[in-house]
Coordinates of C-alpha atoms in Angstrom, one line a residue:
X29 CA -83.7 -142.7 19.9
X30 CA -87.4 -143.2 18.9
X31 CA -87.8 -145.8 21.8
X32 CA -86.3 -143.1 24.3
X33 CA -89.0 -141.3 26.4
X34 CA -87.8 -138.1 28.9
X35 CA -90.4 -138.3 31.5
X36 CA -90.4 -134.9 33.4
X37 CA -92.4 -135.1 37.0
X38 CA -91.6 -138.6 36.5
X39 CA -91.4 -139.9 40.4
X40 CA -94.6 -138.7 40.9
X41 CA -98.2 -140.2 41.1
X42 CA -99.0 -140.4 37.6
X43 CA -95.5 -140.0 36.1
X44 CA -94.5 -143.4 37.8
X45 CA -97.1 -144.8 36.9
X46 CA -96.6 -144.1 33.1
X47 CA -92.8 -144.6 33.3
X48 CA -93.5 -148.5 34.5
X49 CA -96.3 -148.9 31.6
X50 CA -93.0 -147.3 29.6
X51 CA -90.8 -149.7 30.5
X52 CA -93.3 -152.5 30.1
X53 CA -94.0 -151.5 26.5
X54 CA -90.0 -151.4 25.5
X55 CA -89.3 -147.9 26.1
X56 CA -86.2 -146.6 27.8
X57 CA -86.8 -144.1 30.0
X58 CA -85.1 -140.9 31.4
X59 CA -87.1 -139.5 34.6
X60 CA -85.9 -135.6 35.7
X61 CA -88.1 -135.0 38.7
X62 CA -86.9 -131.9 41.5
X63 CA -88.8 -134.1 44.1
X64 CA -90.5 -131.1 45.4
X65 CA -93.9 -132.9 45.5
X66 CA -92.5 -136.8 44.7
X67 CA -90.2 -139.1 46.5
X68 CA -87.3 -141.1 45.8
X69 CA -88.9 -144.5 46.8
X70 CA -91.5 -144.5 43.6
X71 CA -88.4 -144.8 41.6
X72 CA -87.5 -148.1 44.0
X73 CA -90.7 -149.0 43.2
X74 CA -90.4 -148.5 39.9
X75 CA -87.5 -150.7 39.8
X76 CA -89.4 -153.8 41.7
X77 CA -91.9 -153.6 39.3
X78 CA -90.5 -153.7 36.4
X79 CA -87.2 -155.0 36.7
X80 CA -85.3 -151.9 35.6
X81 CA -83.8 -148.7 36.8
X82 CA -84.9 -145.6 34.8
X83 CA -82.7 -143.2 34.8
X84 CA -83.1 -140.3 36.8
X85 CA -81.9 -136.8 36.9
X86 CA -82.9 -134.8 40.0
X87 CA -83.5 -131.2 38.1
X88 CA -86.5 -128.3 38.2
X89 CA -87.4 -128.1 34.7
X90 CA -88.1 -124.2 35.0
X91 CA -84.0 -124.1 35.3
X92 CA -83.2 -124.2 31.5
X93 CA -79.4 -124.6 32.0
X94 CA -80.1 -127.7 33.8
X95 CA -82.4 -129.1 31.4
X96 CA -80.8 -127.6 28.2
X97 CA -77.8 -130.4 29.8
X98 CA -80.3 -132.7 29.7
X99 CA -81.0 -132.6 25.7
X100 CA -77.3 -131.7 25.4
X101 CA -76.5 -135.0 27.1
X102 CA -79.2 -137.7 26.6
X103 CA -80.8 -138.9 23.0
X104 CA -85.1 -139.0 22.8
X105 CA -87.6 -138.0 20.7
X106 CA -90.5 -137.9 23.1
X107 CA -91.0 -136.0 26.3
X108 CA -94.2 -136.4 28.4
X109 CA -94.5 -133.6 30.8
X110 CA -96.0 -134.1 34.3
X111 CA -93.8 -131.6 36.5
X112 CA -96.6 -129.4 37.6
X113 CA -97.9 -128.8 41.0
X114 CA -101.8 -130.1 40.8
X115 CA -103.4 -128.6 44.0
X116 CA -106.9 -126.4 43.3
X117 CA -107.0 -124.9 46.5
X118 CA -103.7 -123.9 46.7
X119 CA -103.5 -122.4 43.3
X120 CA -106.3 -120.1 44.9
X121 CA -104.5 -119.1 47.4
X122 CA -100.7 -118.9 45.9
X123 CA -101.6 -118.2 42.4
X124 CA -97.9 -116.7 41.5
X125 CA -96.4 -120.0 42.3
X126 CA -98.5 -121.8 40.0
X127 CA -98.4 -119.9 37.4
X128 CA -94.5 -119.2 37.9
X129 CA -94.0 -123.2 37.7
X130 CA -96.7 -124.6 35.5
X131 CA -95.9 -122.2 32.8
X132 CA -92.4 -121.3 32.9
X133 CA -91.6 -125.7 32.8
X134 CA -93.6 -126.4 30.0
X135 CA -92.2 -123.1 28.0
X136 CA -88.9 -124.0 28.6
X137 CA -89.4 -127.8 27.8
X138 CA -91.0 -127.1 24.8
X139 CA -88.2 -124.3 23.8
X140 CA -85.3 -126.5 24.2
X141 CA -87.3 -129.3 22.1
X142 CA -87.2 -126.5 19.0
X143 CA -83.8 -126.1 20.2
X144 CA -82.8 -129.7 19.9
X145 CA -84.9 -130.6 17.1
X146 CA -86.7 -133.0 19.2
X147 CA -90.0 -133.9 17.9
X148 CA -93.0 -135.3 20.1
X149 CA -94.3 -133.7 22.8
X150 CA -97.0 -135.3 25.4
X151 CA -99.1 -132.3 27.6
X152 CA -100.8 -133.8 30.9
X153 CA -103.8 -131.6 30.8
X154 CA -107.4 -132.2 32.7
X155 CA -110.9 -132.1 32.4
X156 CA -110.3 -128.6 34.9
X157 CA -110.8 -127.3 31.5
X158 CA -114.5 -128.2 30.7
X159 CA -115.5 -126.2 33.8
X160 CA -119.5 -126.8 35.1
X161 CA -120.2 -127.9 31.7
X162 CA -123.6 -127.3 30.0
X163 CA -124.1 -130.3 28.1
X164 CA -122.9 -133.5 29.6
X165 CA -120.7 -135.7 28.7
X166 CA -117.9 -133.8 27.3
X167 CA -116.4 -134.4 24.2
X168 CA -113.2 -132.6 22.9
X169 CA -115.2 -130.2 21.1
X170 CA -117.0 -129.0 24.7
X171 CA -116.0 -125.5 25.0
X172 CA -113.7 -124.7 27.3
X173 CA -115.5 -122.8 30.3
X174 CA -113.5 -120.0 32.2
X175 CA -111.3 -121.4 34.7
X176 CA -112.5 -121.3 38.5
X177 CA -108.7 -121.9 39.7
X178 CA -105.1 -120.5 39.0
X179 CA -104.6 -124.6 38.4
X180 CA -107.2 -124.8 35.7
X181 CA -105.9 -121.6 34.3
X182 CA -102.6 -122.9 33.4
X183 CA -103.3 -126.3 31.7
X184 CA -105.9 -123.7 29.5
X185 CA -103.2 -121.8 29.1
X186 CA -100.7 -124.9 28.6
X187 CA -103.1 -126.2 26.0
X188 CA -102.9 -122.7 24.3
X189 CA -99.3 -122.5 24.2
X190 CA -98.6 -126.5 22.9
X191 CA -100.9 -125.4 20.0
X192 CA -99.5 -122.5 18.8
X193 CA -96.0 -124.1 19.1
X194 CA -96.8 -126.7 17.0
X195 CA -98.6 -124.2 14.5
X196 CA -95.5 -122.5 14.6
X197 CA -92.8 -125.5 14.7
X198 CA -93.6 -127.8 11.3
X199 CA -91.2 -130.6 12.9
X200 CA -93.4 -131.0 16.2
X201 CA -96.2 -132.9 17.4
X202 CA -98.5 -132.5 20.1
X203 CA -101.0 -134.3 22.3
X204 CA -102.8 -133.5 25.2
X205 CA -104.4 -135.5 27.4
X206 CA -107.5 -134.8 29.6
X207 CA -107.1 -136.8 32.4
X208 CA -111.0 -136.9 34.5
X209 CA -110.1 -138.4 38.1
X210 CA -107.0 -140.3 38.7
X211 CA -107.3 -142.9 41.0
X212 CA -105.7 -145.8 42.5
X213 CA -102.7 -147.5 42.7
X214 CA -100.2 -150.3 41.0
X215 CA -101.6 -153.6 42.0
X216 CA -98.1 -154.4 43.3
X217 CA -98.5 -151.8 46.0
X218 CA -95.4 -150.8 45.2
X219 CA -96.4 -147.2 43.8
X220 CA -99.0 -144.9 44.5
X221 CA -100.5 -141.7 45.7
X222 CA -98.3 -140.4 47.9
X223 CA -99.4 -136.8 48.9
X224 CA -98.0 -134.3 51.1
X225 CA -99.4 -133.4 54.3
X226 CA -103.6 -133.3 54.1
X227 CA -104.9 -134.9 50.6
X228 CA -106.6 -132.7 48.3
X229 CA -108.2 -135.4 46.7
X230 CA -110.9 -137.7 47.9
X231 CA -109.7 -141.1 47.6
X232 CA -106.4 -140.8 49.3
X233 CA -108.4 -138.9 52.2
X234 CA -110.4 -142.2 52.1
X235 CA -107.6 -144.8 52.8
X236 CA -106.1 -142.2 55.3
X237 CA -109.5 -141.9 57.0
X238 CA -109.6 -145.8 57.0
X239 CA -106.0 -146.2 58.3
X240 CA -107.0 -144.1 61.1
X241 CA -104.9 -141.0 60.1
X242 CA -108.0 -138.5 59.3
X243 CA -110.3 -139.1 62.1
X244 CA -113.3 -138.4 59.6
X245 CA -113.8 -138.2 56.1
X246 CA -116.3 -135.0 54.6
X247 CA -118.5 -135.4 51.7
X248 CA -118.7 -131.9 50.5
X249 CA -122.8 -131.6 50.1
X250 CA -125.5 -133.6 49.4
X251 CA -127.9 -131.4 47.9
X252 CA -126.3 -131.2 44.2
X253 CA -129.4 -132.1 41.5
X254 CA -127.7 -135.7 40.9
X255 CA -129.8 -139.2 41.5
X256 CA -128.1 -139.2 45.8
X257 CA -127.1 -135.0 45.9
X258 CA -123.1 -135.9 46.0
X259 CA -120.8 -134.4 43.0
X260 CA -120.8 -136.7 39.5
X261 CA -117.4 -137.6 38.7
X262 CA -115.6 -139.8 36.1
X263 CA -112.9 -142.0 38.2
X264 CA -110.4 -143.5 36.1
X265 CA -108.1 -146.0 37.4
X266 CA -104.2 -144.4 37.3
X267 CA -102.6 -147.7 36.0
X268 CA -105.6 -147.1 32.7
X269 CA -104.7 -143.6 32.7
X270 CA -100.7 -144.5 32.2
X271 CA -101.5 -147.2 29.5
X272 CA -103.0 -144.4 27.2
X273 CA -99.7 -142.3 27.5
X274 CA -98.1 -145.2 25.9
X275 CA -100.3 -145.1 23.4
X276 CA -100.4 -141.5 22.6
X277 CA -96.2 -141.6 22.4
X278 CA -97.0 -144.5 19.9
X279 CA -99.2 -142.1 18.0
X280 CA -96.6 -139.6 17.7
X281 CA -93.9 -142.1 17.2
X282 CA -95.7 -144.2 13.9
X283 CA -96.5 -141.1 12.6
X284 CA -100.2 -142.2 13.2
X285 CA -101.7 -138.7 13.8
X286 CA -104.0 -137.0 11.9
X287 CA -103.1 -133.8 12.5
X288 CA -99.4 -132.3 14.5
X289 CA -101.8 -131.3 17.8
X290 CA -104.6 -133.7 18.9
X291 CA -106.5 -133.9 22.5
X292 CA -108.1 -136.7 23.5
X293 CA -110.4 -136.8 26.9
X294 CA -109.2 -139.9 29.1
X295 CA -111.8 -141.3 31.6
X296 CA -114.1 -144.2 32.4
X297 CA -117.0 -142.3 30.6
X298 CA -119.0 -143.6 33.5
X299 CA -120.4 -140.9 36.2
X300 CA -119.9 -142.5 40.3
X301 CA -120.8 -140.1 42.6
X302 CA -119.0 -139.4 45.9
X303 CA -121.5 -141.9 47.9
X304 CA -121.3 -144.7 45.7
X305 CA -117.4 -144.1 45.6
X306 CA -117.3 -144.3 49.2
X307 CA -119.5 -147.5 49.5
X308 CA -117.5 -148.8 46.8
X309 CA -114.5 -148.5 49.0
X310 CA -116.2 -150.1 52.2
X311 CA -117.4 -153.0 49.8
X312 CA -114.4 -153.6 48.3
X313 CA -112.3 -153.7 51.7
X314 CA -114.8 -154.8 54.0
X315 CA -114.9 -151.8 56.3
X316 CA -117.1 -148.9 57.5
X317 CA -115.7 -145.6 57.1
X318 CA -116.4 -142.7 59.5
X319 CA -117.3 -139.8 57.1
X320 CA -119.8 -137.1 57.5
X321 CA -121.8 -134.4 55.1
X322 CA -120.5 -130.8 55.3
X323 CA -121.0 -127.6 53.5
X324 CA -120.5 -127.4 49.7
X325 CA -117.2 -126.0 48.9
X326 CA -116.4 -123.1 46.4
X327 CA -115.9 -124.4 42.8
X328 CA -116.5 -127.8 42.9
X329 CA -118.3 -128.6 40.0
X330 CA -122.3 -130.4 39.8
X331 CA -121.0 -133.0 37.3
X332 CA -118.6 -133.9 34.8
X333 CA -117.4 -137.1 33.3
X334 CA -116.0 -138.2 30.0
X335 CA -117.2 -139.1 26.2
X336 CA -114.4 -141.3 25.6
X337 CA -115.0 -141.9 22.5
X338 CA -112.3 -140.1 20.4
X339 CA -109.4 -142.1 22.6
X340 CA -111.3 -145.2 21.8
X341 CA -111.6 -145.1 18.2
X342 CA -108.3 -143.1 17.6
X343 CA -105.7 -144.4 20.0
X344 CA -107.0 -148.4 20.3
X345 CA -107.1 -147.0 24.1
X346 CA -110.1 -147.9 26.4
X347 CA -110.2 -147.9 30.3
X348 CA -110.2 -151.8 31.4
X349 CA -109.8 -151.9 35.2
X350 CA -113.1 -152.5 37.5
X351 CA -113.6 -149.6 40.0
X352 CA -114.0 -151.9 42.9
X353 CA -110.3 -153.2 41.6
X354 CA -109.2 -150.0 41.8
X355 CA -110.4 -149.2 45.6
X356 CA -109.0 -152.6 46.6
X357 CA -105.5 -151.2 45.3
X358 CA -105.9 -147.6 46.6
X359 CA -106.2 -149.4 50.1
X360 CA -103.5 -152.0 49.8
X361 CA -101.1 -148.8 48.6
X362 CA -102.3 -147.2 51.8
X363 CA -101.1 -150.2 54.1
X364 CA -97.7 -150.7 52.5
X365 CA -97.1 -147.2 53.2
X366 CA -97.9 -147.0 57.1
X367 CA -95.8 -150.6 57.4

């Protein structure tokens, strides 16, 4: 049971991702995903990779009758929760539906774990939380800023609730993770970013804008006080980012943690701005990208990036992958796709 791992939002981006580090590391793994903003094929790729099928349970983990079967009917200690939709601009604009889903899954994840006497609970949060900070980096002691999105709002407020569930529950434990910018894809090209419709985030826009698919790629200003005037952001590659979930459920597992809730920040702890990303991308690839400066947009922070200090010293974890690496992947993900 203690090497059994319910992996909710687990066909997505990141949530593949972490289920084939899983797998890699010994775990067995139970994926529920309602493939509202995944697809079946990660969990094919999933499968190529590793060798194994996880098994999966199509389910919305706001219904708590059919996630209640899920404890009734499967063994595991540790859940990591991803199912939560992740789009800034979106939250602004359908702020009900985020907080409806973001909220009401975790709640009912975390209710059924009291329920079942299940024990270890993983929270994918994000450095949303740090806001325009004042002092750069951030460590886990930054104050939290108000949120500027319905988005950023709920992992505050998911943070808020894991706490005082664990305060309240002596036989649970609870990690979240700050995730900076997820990027990338499995070398393989066999799993990746897949989003919906237009990106909302800048490196998929990239390969698409490369593939042809975009016809231009916008840099959203370049008159921020930075060394080249384009946003400061902490890129961390996704296969990195999935490594320190195993980690963290390795924490909880051992009984390694210090105290029953921890956060850690996960990034590179390096700042790249949005130029040098994009001339990363043409250097890794060997291509010239058609992209163009436009108007700042609303919210988008100066800079932010991580002090990852914490997650090195206390979870062994550190990010290994060169960004260039990373770019190279992002863009062989993109081609497999358009085959």
């Amino acid at each position: 049971m203690n090497n059994r791992v319910l992996v909710t939002g687990g066909a997505g981006y990141i949530g593949s991702h972490t289920t084939v580090e899983l797998i890699n590391a010994g775990y067995e793994v139970i994926v529920v995903d309602n493939l509202s903003n995944s697809d079946r094929s990660s969990l094919e790729g999933i499968r190529k990779i590793t060798g194994v099928e996880p098994k999966f349970i199509e389910a919305d983990c706001c219904d708590k009758e059919a996630m209640r079967k899920v404890f009734q009917e499967h063994e595991f200690n540790s859940v990591i929760h991803f199912a939560a939709y992740k789009a800034v601009g979106e939250s602004v604009a359908e702020p009900a539906k985020y907080y409806r889903n973001n909220i009401l899954s975790f709640v009912t994840i975390l209710e059924l774990m009291t329920e079942f006497g299940r024990k270890n609970v993983l929270f994918s949060s994000s450095a949303t939380v740090y806001g325009d900070a004042d002092v750069l980096p951030v460590t886990e002691h930054t104050p939290r800023k108000p949120a500027t999105s319905p988005y950023g709002n709920t992992k505050q407020m998911a943070e808020d609730i894991l706490r005082d569930m664990v305060a309240a529950n002596q036989n649970l434990a609870g990690i979240a993770l700050r995730y900076f910018n997820p990027i990338g894809a499995h070398p393989s090209a066999l799993i990746g970013e897949l989003p919906r419709g237009v990106p909302n985030n800048l490196v998929p826009y990239i390969t698409q804008t490369a593939a042809g698919i975009r016809e231009c790629l916008s840099i959203f200003g370049d008159d921020y006080d930075t060394p080249d005037g384009s946003c400061l952001r902490d890129y961390i590659d996704v296969v990195d980012l999935a490594r320190a979930h195993v980690v963290a459920v390795e924490r909880m597992v051992s009984g390694g943690s210090k105290q029953r809730y921890e956060i850690f920040n996960i990034g590179t702890g390096r700042p790249v701005s949005v130029f040098e990303l994009v001339r990363g991308f043409e250097q890794a690839n060997d291509l010239k990208l058609n992209y163009k400066v436009a108007p700042r947009r609303a919210g988008d922070v100066t800079a932010v990036w991580a002090d990852t200090t914490l997650a090195n010293q206390e979870l062994g974890w550190r990010a290994e992958r060169e960004l260039l690496d990373t770019l190279r992947a992002a863009w062989e993900w993109e081609k497999h796709v358009r085959q």
